Coordinates of C-alpha atoms and ligand atoms in Angstrom, one line a residue:
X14 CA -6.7 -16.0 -10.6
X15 CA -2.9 -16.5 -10.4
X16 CA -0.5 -18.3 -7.7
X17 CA 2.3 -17.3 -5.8
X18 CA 4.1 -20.8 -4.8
X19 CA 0.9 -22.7 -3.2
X20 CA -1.4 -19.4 -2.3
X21 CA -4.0 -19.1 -4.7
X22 CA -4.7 -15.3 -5.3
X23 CA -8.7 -14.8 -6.2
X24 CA -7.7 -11.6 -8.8
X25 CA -5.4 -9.8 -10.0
X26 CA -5.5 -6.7 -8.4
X27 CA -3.1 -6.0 -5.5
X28 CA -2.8 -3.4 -2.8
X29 CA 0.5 -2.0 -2.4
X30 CA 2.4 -1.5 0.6
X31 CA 2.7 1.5 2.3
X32 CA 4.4 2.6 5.2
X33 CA 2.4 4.5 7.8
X34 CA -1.3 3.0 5.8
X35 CA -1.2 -0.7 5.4
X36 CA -2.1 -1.6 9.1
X37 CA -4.5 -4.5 9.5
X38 CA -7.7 -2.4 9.8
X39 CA -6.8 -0.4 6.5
X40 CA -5.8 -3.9 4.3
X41 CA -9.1 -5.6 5.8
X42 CA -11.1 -2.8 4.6
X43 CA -9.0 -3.0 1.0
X44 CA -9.8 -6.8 1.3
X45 CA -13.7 -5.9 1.5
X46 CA -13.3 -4.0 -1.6
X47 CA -12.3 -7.2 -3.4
X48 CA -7.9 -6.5 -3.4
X49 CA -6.9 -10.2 -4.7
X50 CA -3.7 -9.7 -2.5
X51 CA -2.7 -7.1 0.6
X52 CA 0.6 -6.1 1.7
X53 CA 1.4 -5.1 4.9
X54 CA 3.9 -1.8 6.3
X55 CA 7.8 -2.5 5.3
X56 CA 8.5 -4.3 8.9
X57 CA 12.4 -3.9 10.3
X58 CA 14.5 -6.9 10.1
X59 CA 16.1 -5.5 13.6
X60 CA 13.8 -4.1 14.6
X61 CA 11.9 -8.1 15.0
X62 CA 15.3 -9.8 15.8
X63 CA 15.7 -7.2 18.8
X64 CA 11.6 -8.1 20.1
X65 CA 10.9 -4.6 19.4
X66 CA 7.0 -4.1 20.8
X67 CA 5.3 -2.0 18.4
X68 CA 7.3 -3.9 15.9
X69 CA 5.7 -7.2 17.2
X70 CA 2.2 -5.9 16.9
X71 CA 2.4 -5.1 13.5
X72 CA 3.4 -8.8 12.6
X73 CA -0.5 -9.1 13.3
X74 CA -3.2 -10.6 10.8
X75 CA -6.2 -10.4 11.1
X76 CA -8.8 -13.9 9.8
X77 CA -10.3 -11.8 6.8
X78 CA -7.2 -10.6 5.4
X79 CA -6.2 -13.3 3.7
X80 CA -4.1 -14.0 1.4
X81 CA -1.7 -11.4 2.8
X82 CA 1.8 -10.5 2.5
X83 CA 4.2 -9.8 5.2
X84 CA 7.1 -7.6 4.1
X85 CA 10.1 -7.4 5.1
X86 CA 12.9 -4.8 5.1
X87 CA 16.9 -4.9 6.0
X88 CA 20.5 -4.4 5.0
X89 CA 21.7 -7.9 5.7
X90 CA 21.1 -11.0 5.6
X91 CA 21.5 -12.1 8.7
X92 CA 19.3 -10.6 10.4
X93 CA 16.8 -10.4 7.5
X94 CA 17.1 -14.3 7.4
X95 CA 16.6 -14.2 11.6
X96 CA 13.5 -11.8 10.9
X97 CA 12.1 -13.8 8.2
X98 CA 12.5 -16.9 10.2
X99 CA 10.4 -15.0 13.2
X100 CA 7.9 -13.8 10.8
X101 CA 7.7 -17.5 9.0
X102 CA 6.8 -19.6 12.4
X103 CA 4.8 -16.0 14.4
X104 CA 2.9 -14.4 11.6
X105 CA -0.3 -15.8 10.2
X106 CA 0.7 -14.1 7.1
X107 CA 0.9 -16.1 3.4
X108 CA 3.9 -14.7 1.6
X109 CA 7.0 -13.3 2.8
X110 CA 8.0 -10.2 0.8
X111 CA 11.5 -8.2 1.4
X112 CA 11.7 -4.9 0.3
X113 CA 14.5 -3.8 -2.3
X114 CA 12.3 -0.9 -3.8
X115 CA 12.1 1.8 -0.6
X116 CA 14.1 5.3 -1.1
X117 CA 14.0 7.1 1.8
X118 CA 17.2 8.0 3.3
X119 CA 17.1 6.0 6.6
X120 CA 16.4 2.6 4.7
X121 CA 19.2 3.4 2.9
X122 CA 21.6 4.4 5.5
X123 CA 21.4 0.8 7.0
X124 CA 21.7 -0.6 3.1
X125 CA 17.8 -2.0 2.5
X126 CA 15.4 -1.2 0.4
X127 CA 16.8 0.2 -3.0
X128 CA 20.2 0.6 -2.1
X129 CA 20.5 -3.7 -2.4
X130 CA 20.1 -3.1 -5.7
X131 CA 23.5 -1.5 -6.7
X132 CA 24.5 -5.1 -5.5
X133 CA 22.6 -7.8 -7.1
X134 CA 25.2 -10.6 -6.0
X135 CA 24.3 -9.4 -2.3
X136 CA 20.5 -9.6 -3.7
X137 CA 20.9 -13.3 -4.6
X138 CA 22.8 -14.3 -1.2
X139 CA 19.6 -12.9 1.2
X140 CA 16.9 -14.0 -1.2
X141 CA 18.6 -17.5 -1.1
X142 CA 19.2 -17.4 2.8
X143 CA 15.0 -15.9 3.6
X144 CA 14.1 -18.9 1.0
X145 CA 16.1 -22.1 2.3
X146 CA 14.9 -20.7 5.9
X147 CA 11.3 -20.3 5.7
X148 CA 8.4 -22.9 4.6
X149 CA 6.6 -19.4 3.1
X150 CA 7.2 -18.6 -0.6
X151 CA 9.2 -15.6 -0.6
X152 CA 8.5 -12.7 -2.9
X153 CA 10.7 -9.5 -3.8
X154 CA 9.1 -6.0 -4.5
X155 CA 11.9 -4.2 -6.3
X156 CA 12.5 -0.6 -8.4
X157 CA 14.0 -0.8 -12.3
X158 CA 17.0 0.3 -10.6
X159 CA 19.4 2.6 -8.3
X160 CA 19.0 5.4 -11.1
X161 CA 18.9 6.0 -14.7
X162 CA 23.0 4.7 -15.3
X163 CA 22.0 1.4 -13.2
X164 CA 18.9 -0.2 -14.5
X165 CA 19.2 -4.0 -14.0
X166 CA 15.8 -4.8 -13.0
X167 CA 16.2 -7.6 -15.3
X168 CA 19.0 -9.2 -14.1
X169 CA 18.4 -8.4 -10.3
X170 CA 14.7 -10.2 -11.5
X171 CA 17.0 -13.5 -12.8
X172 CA 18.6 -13.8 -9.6
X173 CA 15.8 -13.5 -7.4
X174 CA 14.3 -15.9 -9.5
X175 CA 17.4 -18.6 -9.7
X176 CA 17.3 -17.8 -5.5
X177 CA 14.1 -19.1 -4.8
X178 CA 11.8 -17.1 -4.8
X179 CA 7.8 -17.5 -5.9
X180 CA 7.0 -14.1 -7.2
X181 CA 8.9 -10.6 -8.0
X182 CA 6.3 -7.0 -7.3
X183 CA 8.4 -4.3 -9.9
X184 CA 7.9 -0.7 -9.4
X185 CA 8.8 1.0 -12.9
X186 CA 10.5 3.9 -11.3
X187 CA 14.4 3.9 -10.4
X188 CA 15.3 4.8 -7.0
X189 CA 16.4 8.4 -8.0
X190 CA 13.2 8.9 -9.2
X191 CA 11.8 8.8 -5.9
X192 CA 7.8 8.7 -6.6
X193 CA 8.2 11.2 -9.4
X194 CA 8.0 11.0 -13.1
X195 CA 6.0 8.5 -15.4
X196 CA 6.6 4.7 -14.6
X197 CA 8.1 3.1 -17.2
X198 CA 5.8 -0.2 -18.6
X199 CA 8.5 -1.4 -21.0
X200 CA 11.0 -2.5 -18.7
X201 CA 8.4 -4.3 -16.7
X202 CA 7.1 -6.3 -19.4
X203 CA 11.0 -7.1 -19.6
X204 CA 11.2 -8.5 -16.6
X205 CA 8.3 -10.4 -17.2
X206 CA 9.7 -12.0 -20.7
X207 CA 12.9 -12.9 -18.7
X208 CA 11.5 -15.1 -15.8
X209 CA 9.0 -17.3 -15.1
X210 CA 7.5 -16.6 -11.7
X211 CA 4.6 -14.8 -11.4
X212 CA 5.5 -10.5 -11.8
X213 CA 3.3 -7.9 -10.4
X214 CA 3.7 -5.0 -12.4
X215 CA 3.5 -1.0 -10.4
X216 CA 3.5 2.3 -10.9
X217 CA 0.7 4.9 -12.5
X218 CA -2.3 2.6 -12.3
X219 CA -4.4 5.4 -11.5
X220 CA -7.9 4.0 -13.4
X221 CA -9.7 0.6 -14.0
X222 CA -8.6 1.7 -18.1
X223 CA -4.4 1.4 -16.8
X224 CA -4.8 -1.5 -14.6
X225 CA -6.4 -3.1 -17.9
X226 CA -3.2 -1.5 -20.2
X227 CA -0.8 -2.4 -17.7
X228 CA -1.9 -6.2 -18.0
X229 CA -2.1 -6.2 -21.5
X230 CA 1.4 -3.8 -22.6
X231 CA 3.2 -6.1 -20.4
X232 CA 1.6 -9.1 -19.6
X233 CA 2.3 -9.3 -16.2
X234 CA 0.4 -11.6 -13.7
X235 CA -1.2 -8.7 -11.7
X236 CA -1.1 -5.3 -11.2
X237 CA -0.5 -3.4 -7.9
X238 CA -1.9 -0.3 -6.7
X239 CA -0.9 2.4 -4.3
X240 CA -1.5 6.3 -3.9
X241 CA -4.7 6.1 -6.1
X242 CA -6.5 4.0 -3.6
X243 CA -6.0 6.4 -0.6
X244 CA -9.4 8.0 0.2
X245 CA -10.8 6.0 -2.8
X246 CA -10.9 2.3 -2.1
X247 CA -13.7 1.5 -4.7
X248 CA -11.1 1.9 -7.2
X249 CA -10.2 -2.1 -5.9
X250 CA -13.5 -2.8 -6.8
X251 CA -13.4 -0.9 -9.9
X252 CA -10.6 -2.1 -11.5
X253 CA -11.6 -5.6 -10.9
X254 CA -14.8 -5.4 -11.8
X255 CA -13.2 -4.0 -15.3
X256 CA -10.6 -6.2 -15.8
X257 CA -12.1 -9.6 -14.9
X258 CA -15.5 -8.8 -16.6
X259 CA -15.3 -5.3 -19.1
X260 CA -18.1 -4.3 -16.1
X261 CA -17.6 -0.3 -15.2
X262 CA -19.0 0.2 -11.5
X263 CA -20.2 3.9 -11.0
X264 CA -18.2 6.5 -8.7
X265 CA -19.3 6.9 -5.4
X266 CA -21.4 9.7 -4.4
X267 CA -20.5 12.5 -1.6
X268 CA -22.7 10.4 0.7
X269 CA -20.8 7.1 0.5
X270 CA -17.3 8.8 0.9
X271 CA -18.2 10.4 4.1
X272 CA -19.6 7.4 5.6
X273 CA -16.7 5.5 4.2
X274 CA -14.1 8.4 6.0
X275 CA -15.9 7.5 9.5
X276 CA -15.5 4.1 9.3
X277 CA -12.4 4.2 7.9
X278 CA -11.8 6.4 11.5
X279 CA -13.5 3.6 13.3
X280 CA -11.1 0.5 12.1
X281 CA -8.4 2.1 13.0
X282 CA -10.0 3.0 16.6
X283 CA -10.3 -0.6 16.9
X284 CA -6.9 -1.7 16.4
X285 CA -5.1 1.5 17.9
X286 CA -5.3 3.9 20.9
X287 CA -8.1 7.2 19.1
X288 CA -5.0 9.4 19.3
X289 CA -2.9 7.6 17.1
X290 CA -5.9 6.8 14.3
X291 CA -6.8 10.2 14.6
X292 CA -3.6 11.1 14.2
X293 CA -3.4 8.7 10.6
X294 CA -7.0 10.2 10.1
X295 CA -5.4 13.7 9.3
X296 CA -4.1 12.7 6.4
X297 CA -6.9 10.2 5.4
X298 CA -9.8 12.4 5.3
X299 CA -8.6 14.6 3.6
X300 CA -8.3 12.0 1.1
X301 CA -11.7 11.1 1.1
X302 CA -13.2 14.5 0.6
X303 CA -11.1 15.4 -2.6
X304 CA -12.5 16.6 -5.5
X305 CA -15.8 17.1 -3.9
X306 CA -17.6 21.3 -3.6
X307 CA -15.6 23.5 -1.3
X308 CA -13.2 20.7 0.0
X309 CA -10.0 23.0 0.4
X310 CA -11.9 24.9 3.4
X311 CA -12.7 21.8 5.1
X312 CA -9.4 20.0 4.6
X313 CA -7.9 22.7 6.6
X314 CA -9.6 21.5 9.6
X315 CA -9.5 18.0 9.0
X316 CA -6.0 18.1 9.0
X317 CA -6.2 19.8 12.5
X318 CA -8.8 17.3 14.5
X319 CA -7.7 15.7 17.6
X320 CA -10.5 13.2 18.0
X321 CA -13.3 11.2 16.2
X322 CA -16.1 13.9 18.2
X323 CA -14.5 16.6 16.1
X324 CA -14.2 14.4 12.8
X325 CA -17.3 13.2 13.0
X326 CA -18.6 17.1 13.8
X327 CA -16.7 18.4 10.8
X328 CA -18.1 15.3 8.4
X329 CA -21.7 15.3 9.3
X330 CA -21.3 19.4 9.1
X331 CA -20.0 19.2 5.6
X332 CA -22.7 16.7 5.0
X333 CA -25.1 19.1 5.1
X334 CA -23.2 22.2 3.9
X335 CA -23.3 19.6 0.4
X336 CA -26.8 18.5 0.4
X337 CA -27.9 22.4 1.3
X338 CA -25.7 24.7 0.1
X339 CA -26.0 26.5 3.5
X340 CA -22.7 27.4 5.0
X341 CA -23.6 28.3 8.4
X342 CA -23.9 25.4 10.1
X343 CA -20.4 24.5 8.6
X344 CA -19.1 27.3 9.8
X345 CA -20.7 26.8 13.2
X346 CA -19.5 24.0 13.6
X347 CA -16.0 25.1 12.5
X348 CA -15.7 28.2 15.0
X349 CA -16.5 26.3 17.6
X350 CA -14.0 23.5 16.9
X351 CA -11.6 26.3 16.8
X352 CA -13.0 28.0 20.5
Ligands
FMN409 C1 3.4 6.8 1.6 C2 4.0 5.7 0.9 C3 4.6 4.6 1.6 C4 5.2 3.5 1.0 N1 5.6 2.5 1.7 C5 6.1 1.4 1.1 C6 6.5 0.3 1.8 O1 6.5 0.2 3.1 N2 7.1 -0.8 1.1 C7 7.2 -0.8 -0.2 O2 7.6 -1.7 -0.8 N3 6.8 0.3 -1.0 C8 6.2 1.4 -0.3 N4 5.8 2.4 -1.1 C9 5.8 2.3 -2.5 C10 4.4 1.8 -3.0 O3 4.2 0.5 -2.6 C11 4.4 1.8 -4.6 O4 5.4 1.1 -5.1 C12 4.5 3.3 -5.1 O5 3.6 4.1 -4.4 C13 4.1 3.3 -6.6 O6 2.8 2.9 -6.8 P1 1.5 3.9 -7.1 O7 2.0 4.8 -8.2 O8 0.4 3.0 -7.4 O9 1.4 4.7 -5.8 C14 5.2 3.5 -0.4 C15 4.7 4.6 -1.2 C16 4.1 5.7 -0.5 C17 3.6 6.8 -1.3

């Protein structure tokens, strides 16, 4: 168990945010398989402050998510102050976070995400404003830094710290380093020795074995996780189970990832027109299916399905292709998907 301000937080295993995945139904499925704490999708600061709709919607929590974390992105602070306000009274979320970390061009054009950290004073001025505005406690999810010549994860870590704020996620990859590259451990268990609000350590925590090294190599609080729990969200349970009581849960078989896949379809259908969770689906089930006999084939056409009927066609058809061996009703099922 650890805290961030007054929210208690049951483990120490936390879901990462990602854009275009963490919508409610996703972080209330991660939430069933035991994530201490869920983030949602980086939310525009503008984007709120100008009543955007879709934007609105996705300020949305559901009862069994909590605790989650609403986060946050902009360039400045007024308007990320405005949008943390909106979020602090409207959302029945339990942390505000505001992204420093994200790379992507467009976040950058309007100066969020990593590009705040070439200027920590700037860093200390929003983080100040979001917590003297909110009743919230206010987290940060930064990078080590803008690239290799500017790490200063530690001192952008001070400042967010002197600002205010109850908790700092750090991703241990610089923003030039886009998601490539190993994470670098050491400089998060800096940042950890140089503050004394809670520090979520990120980045390469593939297996319950590095959630377990990542704690101990750099005692940080809790460890988040992001890409290796996409089609594979027993790897929550996993790692918990490992790191709260040495307990190694076994893999899931063929059988459970399929089922998981269509329900996984099936939360989203309830929180989203079928077009657009089919639409997220394409690159979910092909996620699920991974690793298991012939999946390449299948992918193909998973990545091609234009509603749960053909998912669910293509699922239950590789089903059987896995208990029998027999291609042909696969393929069946396959040509006449493609008729
Ligand atoms: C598709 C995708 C979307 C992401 N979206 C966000 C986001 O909205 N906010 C954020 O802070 N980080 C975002 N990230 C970064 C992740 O939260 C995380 O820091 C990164 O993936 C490293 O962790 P991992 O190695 O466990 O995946 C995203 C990463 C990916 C791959």
């Amino acid at each position: 168990m650890f805290k961030i301000g007054n929210v208690e937080i049951e483990n120490r295993i936390v879901m990462a945010p990602l854009a275009g995945i963490t919508n409610k139904a996703f972080r209330s499925m991660m939430k069933e398989f035991g994530a201490g704490l869920v983030y949602s999708e980086m939310v525009s600061d503008k984007a709120i402050c100008y009543g955007n709709k879709k934007t609105l919607e996705m300020l949305h929590v559901d009862e069994n998510e909590h605790p989650m974390s609403m986060q946050v992105f902009g360039g400045d602070k007024e308007s990320i102050v405005q949008a943390a306000k909106y979020i602090d009274t409207h959302a029945q979320c339990d942390i505000i976070d505001i992204n420093m970390g994200c790379p992507v061009h467009k976040v950058l054009k309007a100066d969020a995400g990593s590009k705040l950290l070439l200027y920590p004073e700037k860093i200390y001025e929003i983080v100040l404003g979001v917590v003297e505005a909110v009743s919230k406690p206010v987290t940060v999810k930064i990078r080590l830094g803008y690239d290799q010549e500017h790490i200063n994860c530690v001192e952008v870590a001070q400042l967010i710290e002197k600002a205010g704020a109850s908790g700092i996620a750090v991703h241990g990859r610089t923003r030039a380093q886009m998601y490539e590259g190993k994470a670098d451990w050491s400089m998060i268990k800096k940042v950890k020795e140089a503050i004394h609000i809670p520090v979520i350590g990120n980045g390469d925590v593939k297996t319950p074995e590095d959630a377990k090294r990542m704690l101990e190599q750099t005692g940080v609080d809790a460890v988040m996780v992001g890409r290796a729990a996409l089609g594979n969200p027993w790897i929550i349970q996993q790692m918990v189970a490992y790191i709260e009581h040495g307990e190694i849960l076994h893999d899931p078989t063929p059988d459970e990832k399929l089922d998981q896949c269509l329900d996984h379809a099936r939360r989203l259908m309830q929180v989203m027109p079928e077009k657009m969770a089919i639409s997220q689906m394409r690159g979910h089930a092909p996620w699920y299916i991974k690793g298991l006999q012939s999946s390449a084939q299948v992918k193909n056409h998973l990545t091609r399905i234009k509603s749960y009927h053909e998912l669910e066609a293509i699922i239950e058809a590789y089903r059987i292709y896995l208990h029998t061996q027999d291609r042909t009703w696969l393929e069946k099922v396959i040509q006449n998907l493609n008729q």
